Short mmCIF file of C-alpha atoms in Angstrom, two decimals:
data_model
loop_
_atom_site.label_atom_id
_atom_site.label_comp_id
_atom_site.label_asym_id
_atom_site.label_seq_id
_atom_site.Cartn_x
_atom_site.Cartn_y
_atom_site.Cartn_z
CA UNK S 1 -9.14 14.88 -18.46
CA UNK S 2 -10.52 13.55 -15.21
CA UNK S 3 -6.47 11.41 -15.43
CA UNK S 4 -5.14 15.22 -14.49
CA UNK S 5 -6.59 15.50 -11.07
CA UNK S 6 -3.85 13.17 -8.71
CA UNK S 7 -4.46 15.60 -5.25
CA UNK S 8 -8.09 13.78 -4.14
CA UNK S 9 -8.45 16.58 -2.09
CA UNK S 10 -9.18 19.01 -5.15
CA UNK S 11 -11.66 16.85 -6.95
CA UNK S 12 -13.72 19.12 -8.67
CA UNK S 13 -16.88 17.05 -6.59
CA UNK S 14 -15.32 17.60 -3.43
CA UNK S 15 -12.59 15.74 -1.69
CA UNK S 16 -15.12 12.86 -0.96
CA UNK S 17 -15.57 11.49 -4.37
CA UNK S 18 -11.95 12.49 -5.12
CA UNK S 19 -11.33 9.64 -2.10
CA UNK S 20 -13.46 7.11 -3.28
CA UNK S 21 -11.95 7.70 -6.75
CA UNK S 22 -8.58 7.59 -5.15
CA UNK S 23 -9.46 4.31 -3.59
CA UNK S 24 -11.08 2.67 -6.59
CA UNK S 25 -8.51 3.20 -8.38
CA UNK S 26 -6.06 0.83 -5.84
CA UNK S 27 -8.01 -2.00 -6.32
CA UNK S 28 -6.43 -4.60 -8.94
CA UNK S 29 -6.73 -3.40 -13.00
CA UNK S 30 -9.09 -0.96 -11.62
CA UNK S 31 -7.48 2.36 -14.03
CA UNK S 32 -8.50 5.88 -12.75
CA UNK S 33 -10.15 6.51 -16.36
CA UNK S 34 -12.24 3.63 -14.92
CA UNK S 35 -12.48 4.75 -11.51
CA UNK S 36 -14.15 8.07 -12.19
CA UNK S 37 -16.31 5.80 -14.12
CA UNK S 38 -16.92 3.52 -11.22
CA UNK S 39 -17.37 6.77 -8.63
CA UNK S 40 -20.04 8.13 -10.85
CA UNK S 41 -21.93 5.41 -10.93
CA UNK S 42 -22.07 4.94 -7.57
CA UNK S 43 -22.77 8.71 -7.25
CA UNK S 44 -25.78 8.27 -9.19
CA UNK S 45 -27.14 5.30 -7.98
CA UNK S 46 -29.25 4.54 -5.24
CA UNK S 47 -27.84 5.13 -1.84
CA UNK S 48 -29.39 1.96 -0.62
CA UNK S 49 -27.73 0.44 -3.50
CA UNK S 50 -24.19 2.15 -2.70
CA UNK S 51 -24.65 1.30 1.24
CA UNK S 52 -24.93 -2.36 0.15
CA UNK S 53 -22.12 -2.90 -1.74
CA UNK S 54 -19.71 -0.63 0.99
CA UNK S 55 -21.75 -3.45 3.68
CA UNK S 56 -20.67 -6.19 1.94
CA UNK S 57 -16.84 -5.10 1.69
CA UNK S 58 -17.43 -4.46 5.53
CA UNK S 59 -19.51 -7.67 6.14
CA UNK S 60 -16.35 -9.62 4.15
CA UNK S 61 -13.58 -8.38 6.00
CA UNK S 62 -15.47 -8.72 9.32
CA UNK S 63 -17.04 -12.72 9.04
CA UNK S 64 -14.58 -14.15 6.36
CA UNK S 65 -11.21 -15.43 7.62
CA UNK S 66 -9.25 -18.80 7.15
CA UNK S 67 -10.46 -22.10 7.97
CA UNK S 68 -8.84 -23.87 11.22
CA UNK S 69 -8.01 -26.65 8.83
CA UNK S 70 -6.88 -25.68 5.12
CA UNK S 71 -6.36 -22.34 5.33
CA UNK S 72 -9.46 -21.59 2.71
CA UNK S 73 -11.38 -18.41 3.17
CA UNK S 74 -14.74 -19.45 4.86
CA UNK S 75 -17.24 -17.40 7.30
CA UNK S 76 -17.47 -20.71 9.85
CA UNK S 77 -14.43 -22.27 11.78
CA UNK S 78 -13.81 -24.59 9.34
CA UNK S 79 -14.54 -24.37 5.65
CA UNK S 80 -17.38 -26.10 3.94
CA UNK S 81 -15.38 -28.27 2.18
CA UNK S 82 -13.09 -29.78 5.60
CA UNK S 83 -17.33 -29.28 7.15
CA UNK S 84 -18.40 -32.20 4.40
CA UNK S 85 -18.40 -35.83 5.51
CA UNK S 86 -18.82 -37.01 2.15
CA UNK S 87 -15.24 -35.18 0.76
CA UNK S 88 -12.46 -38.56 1.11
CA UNK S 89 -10.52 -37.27 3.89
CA UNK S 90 -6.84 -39.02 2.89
CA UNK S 91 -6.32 -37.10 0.00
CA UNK S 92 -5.06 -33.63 0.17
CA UNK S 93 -4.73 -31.30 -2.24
CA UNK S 94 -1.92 -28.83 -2.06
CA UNK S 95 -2.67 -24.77 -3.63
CA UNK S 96 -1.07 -21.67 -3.43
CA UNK S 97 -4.20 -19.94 -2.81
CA UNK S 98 -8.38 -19.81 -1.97
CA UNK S 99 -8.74 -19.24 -5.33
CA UNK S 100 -7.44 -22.40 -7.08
CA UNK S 101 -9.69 -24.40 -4.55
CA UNK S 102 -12.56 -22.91 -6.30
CA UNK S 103 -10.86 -23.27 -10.17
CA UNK S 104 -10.56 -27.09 -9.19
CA UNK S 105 -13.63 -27.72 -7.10
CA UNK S 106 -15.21 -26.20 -10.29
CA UNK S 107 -13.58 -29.09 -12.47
CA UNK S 108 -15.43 -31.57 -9.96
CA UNK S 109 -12.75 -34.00 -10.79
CA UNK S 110 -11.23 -34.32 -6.95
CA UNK S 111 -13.07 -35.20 -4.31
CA UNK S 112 -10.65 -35.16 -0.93
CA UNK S 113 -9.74 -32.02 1.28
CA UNK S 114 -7.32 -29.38 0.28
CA UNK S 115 -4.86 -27.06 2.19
CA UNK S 116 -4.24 -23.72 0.80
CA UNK S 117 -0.30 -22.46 1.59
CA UNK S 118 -0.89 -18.75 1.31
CA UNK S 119 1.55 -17.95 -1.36
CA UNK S 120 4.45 -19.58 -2.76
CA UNK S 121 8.23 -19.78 -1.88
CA UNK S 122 9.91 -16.52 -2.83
CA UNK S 123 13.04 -15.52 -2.23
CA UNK S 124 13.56 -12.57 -4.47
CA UNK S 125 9.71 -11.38 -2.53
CA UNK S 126 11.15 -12.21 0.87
CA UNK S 127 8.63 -15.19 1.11
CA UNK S 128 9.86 -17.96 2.61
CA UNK S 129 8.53 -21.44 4.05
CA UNK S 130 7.88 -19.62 7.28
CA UNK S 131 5.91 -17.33 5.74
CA UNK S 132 3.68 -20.48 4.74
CA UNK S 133 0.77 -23.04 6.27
CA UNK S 134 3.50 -25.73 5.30
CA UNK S 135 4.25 -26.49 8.91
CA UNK S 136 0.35 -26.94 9.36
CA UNK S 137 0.64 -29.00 6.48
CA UNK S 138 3.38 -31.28 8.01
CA UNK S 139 1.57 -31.61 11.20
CA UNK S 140 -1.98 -33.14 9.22
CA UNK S 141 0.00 -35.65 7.43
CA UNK S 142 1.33 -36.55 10.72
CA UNK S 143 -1.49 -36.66 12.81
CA UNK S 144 -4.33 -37.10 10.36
CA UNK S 145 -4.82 -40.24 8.09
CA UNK S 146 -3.68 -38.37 4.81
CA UNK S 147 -2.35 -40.62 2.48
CA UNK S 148 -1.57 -38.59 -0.98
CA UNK S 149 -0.68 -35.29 -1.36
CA UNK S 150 -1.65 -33.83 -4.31
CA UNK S 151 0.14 -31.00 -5.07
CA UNK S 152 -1.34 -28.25 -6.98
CA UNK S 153 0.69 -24.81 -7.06
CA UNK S 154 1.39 -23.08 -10.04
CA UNK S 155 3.56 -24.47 -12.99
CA UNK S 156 6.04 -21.85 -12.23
CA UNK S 157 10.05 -21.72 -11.55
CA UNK S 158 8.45 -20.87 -7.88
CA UNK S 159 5.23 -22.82 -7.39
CA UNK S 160 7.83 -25.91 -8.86
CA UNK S 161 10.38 -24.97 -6.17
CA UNK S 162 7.61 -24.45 -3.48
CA UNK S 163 6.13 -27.79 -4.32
CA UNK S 164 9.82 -30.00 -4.46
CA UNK S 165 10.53 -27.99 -0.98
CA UNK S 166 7.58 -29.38 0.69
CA UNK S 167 7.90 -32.96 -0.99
CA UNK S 168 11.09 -33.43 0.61
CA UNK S 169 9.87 -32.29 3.96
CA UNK S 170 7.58 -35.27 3.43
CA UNK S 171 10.29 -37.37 1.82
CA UNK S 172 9.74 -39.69 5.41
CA UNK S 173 5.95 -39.85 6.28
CA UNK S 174 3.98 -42.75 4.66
CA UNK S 175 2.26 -40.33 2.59
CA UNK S 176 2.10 -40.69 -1.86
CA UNK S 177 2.91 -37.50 -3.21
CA UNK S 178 1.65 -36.41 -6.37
CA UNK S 179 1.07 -33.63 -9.04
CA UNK S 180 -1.43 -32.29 -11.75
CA UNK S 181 -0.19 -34.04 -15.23
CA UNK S 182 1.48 -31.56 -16.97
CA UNK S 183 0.31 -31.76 -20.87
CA UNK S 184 -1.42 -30.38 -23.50
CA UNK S 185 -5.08 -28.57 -22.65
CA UNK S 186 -8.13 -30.16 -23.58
CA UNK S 187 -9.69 -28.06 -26.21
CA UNK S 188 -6.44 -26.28 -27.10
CA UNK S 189 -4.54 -26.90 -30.27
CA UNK S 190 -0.60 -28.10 -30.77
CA UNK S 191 0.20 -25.06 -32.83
CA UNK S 192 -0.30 -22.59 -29.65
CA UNK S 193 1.33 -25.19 -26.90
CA UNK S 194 4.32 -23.74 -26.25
CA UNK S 195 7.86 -25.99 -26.15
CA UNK S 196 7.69 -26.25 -22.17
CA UNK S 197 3.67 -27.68 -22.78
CA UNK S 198 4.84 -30.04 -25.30
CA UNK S 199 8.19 -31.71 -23.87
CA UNK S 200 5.63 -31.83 -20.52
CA UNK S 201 3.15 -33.82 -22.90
CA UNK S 202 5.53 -36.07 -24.52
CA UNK S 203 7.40 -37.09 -21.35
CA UNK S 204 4.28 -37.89 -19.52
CA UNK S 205 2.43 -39.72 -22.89
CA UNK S 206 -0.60 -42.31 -21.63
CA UNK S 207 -1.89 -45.62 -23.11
CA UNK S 208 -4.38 -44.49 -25.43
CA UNK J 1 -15.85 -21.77 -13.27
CA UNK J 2 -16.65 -19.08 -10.44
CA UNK J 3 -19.14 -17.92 -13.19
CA UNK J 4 -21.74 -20.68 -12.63
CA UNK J 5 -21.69 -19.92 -9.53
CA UNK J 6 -25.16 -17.67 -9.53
CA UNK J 7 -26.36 -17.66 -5.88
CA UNK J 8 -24.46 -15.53 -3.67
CA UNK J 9 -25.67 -17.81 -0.60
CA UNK J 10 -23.84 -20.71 -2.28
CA UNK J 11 -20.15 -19.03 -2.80
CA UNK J 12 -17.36 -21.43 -1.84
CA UNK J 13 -16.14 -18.35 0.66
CA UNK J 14 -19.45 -18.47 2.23
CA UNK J 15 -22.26 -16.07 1.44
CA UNK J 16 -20.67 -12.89 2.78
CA UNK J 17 -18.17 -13.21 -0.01
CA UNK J 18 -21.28 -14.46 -2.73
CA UNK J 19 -22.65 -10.73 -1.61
CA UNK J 20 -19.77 -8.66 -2.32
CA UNK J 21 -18.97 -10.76 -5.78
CA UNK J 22 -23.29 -9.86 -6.89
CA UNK J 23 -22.71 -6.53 -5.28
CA UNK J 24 -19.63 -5.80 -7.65
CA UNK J 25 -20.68 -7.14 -10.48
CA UNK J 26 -23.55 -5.18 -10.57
CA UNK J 27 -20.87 -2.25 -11.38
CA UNK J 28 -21.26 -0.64 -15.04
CA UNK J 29 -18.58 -2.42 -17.36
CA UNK J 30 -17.73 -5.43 -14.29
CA UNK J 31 -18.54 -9.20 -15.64
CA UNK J 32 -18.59 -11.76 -13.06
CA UNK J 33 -14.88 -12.75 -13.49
CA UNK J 34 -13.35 -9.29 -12.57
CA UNK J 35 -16.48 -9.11 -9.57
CA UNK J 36 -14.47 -12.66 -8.44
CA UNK J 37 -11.03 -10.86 -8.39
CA UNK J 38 -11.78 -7.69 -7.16
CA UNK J 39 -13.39 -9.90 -4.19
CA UNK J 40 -10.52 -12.11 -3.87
CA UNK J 41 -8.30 -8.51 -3.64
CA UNK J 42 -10.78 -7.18 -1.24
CA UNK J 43 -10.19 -10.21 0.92
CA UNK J 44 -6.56 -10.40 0.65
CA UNK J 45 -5.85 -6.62 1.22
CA UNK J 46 -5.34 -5.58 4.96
CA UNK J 47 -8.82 -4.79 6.82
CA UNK J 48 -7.98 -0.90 6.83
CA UNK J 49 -7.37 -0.68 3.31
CA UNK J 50 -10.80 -2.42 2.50
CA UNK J 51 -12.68 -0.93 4.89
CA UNK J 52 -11.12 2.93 3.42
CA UNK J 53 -13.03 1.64 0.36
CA UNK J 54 -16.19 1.07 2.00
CA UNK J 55 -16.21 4.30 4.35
CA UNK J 56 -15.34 6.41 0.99
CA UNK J 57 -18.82 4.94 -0.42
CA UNK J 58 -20.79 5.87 2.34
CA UNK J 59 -19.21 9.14 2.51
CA UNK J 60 -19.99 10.10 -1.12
CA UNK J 61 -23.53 8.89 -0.58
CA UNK J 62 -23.74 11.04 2.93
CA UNK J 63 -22.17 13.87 1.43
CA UNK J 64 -22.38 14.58 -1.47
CA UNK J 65 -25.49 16.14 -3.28
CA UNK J 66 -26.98 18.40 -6.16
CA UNK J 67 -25.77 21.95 -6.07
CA UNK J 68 -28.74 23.93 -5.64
CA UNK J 69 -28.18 26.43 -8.10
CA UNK J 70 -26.38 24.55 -11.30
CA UNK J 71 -27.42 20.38 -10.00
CA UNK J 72 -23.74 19.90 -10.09
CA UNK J 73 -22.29 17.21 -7.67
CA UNK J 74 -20.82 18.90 -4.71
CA UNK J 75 -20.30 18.64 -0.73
CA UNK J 76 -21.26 22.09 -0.08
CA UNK J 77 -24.83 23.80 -0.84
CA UNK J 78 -23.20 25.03 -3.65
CA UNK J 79 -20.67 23.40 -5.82
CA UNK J 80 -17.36 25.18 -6.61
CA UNK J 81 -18.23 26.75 -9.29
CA UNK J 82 -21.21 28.45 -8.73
CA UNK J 83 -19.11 30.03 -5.49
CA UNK J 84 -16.36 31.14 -7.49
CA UNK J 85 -16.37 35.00 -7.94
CA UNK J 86 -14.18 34.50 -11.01
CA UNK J 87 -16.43 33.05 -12.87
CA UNK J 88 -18.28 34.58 -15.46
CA UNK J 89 -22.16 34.67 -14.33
CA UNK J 90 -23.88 35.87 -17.63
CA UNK J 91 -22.56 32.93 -19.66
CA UNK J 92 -24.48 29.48 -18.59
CA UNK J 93 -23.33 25.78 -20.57
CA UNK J 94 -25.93 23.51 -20.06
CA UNK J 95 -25.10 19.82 -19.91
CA UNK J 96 -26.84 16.40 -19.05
CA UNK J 97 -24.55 15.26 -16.41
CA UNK J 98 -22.17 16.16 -13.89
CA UNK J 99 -19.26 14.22 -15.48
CA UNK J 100 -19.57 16.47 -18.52
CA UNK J 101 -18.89 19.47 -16.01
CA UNK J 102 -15.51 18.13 -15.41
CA UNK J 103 -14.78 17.04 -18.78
CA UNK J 104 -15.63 20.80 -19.82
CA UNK J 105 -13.86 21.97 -17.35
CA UNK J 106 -10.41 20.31 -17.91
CA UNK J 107 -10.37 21.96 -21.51
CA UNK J 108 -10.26 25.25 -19.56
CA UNK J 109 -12.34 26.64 -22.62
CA UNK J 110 -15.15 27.93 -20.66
CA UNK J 111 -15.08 30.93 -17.65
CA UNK J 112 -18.97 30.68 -16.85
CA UNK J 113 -21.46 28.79 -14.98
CA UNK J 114 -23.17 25.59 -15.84
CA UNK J 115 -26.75 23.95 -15.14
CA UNK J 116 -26.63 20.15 -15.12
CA UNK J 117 -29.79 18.32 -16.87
CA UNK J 118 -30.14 15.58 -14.60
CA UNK J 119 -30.36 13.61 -18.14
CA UNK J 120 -31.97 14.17 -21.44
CA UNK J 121 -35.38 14.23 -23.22
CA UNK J 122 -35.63 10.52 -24.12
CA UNK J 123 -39.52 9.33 -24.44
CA UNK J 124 -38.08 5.71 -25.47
CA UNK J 125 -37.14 5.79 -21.53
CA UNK J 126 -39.80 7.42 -20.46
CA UNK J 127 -37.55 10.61 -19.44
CA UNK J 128 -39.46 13.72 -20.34
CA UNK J 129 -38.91 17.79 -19.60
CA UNK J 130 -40.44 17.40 -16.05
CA UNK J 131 -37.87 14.76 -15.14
CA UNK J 132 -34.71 16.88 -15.93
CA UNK J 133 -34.25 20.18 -14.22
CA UNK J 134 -35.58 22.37 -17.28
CA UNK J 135 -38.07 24.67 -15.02
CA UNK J 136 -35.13 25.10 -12.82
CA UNK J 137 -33.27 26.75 -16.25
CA UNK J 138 -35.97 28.80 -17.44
CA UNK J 139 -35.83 30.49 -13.96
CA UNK J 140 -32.21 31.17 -13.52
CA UNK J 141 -32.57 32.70 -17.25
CA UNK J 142 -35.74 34.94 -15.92
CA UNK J 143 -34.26 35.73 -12.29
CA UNK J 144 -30.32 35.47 -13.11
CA UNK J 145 -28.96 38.00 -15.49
CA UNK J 146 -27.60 35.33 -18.07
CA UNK J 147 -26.45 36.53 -21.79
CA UNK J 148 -25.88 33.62 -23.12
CA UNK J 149 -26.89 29.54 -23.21
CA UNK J 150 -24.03 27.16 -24.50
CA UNK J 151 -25.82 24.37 -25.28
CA UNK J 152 -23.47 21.20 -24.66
CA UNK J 153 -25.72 18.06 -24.56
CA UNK J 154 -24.41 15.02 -26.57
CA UNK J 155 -24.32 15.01 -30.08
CA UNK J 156 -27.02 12.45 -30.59
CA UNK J 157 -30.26 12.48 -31.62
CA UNK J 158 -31.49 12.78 -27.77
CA UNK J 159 -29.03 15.22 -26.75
CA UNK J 160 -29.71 17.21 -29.58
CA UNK J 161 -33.75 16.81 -29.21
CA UNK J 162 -33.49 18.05 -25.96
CA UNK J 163 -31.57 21.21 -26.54
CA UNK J 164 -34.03 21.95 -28.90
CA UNK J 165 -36.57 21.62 -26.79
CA UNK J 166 -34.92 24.26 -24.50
CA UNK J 167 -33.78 26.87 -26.85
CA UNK J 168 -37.58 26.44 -28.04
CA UNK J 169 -38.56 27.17 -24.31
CA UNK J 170 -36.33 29.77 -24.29
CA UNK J 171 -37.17 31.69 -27.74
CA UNK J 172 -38.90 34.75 -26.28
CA UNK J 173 -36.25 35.45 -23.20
CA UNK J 174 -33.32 38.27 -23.96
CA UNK J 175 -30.64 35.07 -24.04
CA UNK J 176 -28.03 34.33 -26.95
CA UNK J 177 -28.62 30.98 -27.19
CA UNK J 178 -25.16 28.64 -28.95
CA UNK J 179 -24.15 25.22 -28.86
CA UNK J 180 -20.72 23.28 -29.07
CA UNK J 181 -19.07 23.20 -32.64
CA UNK J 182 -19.19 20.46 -34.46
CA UNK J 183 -15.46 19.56 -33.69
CA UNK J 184 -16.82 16.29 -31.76
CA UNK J 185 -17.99 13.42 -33.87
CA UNK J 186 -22.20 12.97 -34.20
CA UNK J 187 -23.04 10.15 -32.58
CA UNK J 188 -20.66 9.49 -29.97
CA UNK J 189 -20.45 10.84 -26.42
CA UNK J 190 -18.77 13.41 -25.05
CA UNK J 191 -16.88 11.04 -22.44
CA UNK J 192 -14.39 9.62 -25.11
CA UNK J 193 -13.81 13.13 -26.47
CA UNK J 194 -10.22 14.60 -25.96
CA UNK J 195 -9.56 17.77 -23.82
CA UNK J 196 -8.29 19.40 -27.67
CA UNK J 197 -11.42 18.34 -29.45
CA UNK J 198 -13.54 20.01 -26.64
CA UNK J 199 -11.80 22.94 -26.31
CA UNK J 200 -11.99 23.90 -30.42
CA UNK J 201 -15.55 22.69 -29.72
CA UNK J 202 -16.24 25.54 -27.18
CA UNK J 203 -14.33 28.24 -28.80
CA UNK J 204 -16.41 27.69 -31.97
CA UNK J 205 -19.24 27.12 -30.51
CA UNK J 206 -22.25 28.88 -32.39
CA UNK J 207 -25.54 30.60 -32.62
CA UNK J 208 -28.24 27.37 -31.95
#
């Protein structure tokens, strides 16, 4: 099989495809099984087609960097979201990443500003808090009017950590700090929650 | 989710980033979540490492081409193959695409030349004859001093249609004209075959 071939060099297309194949198959679940799939597609395709999507991996990594403000991807200075006038600017919402901005602006259920750390807290990675837009994060609490921080990293031994780290940093601005309810999910049943899930559920029960 | 997110000019990240997710989703077998990740990767990743990406899509598209003896992919004028004195000359396996070249050739069952389709006969799709490289055949079987045809289009209907539309072409020319053995399953492709099942399948291949 196509698997054999490692050397890109000696692809039996010529060491051009056996690059592209080489590089496909670096990006993220992207298999070389699926990579020769992927370069022969774009082999057969139209080269207009093929030019456009290699532009638009060259247009992203030239326009799109981090916002002045958050730290969210955007193509402007600031991101459309710190750009809105209607978003409540004293709430702040605290992720790991641009992604999750997008998994919870996609709930529509928060309507303030967020400010994406980069990562979390690390040790065994070699990440630490310097490694992270926390001190940016200190200084908008101080000199903006933010009022809550929401904090929204990961439910993990290491988001957790990341998230108690930069609550104590707070622990003396005037500033409420909060944290996504930890429960059940909506749609989910109790057979499949987990013992973590459920003890989270319990301890935090609501007035029905 | 990202997934209602249907206008590239409207992405969160801006529209360069709503580009690259509609340019990779257009990919055979990506859905609009894995486009989303293989973005977020892509902007994530260092600029040189995204940009090898890109310049290894341009490059297939700027170099490589059809062999102009066999229609094989290649970087040269003529593929690999067809340059290789080792190779058998009299013995031709005619396939529908490139990719089935390589698959062939990593079962190491066959020392001859190939001719690549370009496709096959399929008037549902409006392919016919004159759309595949058929004429191109008939001459290398008039001019060249070929023995023998392996016929090794898929084992469907189509595949099998249209290498009986060539050994019909080719009933009056001094040419042995065989086809793969039945080792490989009817109605699947040869893509999913193993290297085992393609080898018996050339070693037993006979007369069409």
């Amino acid at each position: 099989m196509a698997a054999m071939i490692d050397d890109a060099e000696k692809h039996p297309f010529g060491p051009a495809v056996g690059r592209l194949v080489q590089q496909l198959s670096g990006l993220p679940g992207i298999g070389r099984k699926t990579a020769e799939r992927l370069a022969n597609y774009l082999l057969s395709c139209s080269k207009a087609e093929a030019l456009q999507l290699a532009d638009a991996i060259r247009d992203v990594k030239e326009k799109v960097h981090r916002c002045r403000i958050c730290f969210n991807l955007t193509d402007q200075e600031e991101c459309s979201i710190c750009r809105d006038p209607r978003r409540e600017r004293s709430a702040v919402c605290v992720v790991e990443q641009p992604k999750d901005v997008m998994l919870l602006e996609a709930s529509g259920a928060f309507g303030g500003l967020y400010h994406v750390l980069g990562g979390r807290i690390s040790p065994l990675e070699g990440v630490g808090p310097e490694d992270l837009t926390i001190d940016a994060l200190v200084r908008r609490v101080r000199q903006d009017e933010v009022r809550e921080i929401v904090m929204a990293t990961n439910p993990t031994v290491e988001g957790d950590g990341t998230a108690l780290f930069i609550s104590n940093l707070l622990e003396n601005e005037p500033v409420r700090i909060t944290r996504l309810a930890r429960g059940i999910a909506s749609g989910s049943v109790l057979e499949f929650a987990n013992k973590e899930m459920l003890a989270d559920a319990l301890r935090g029960r609501q007035n029905f």
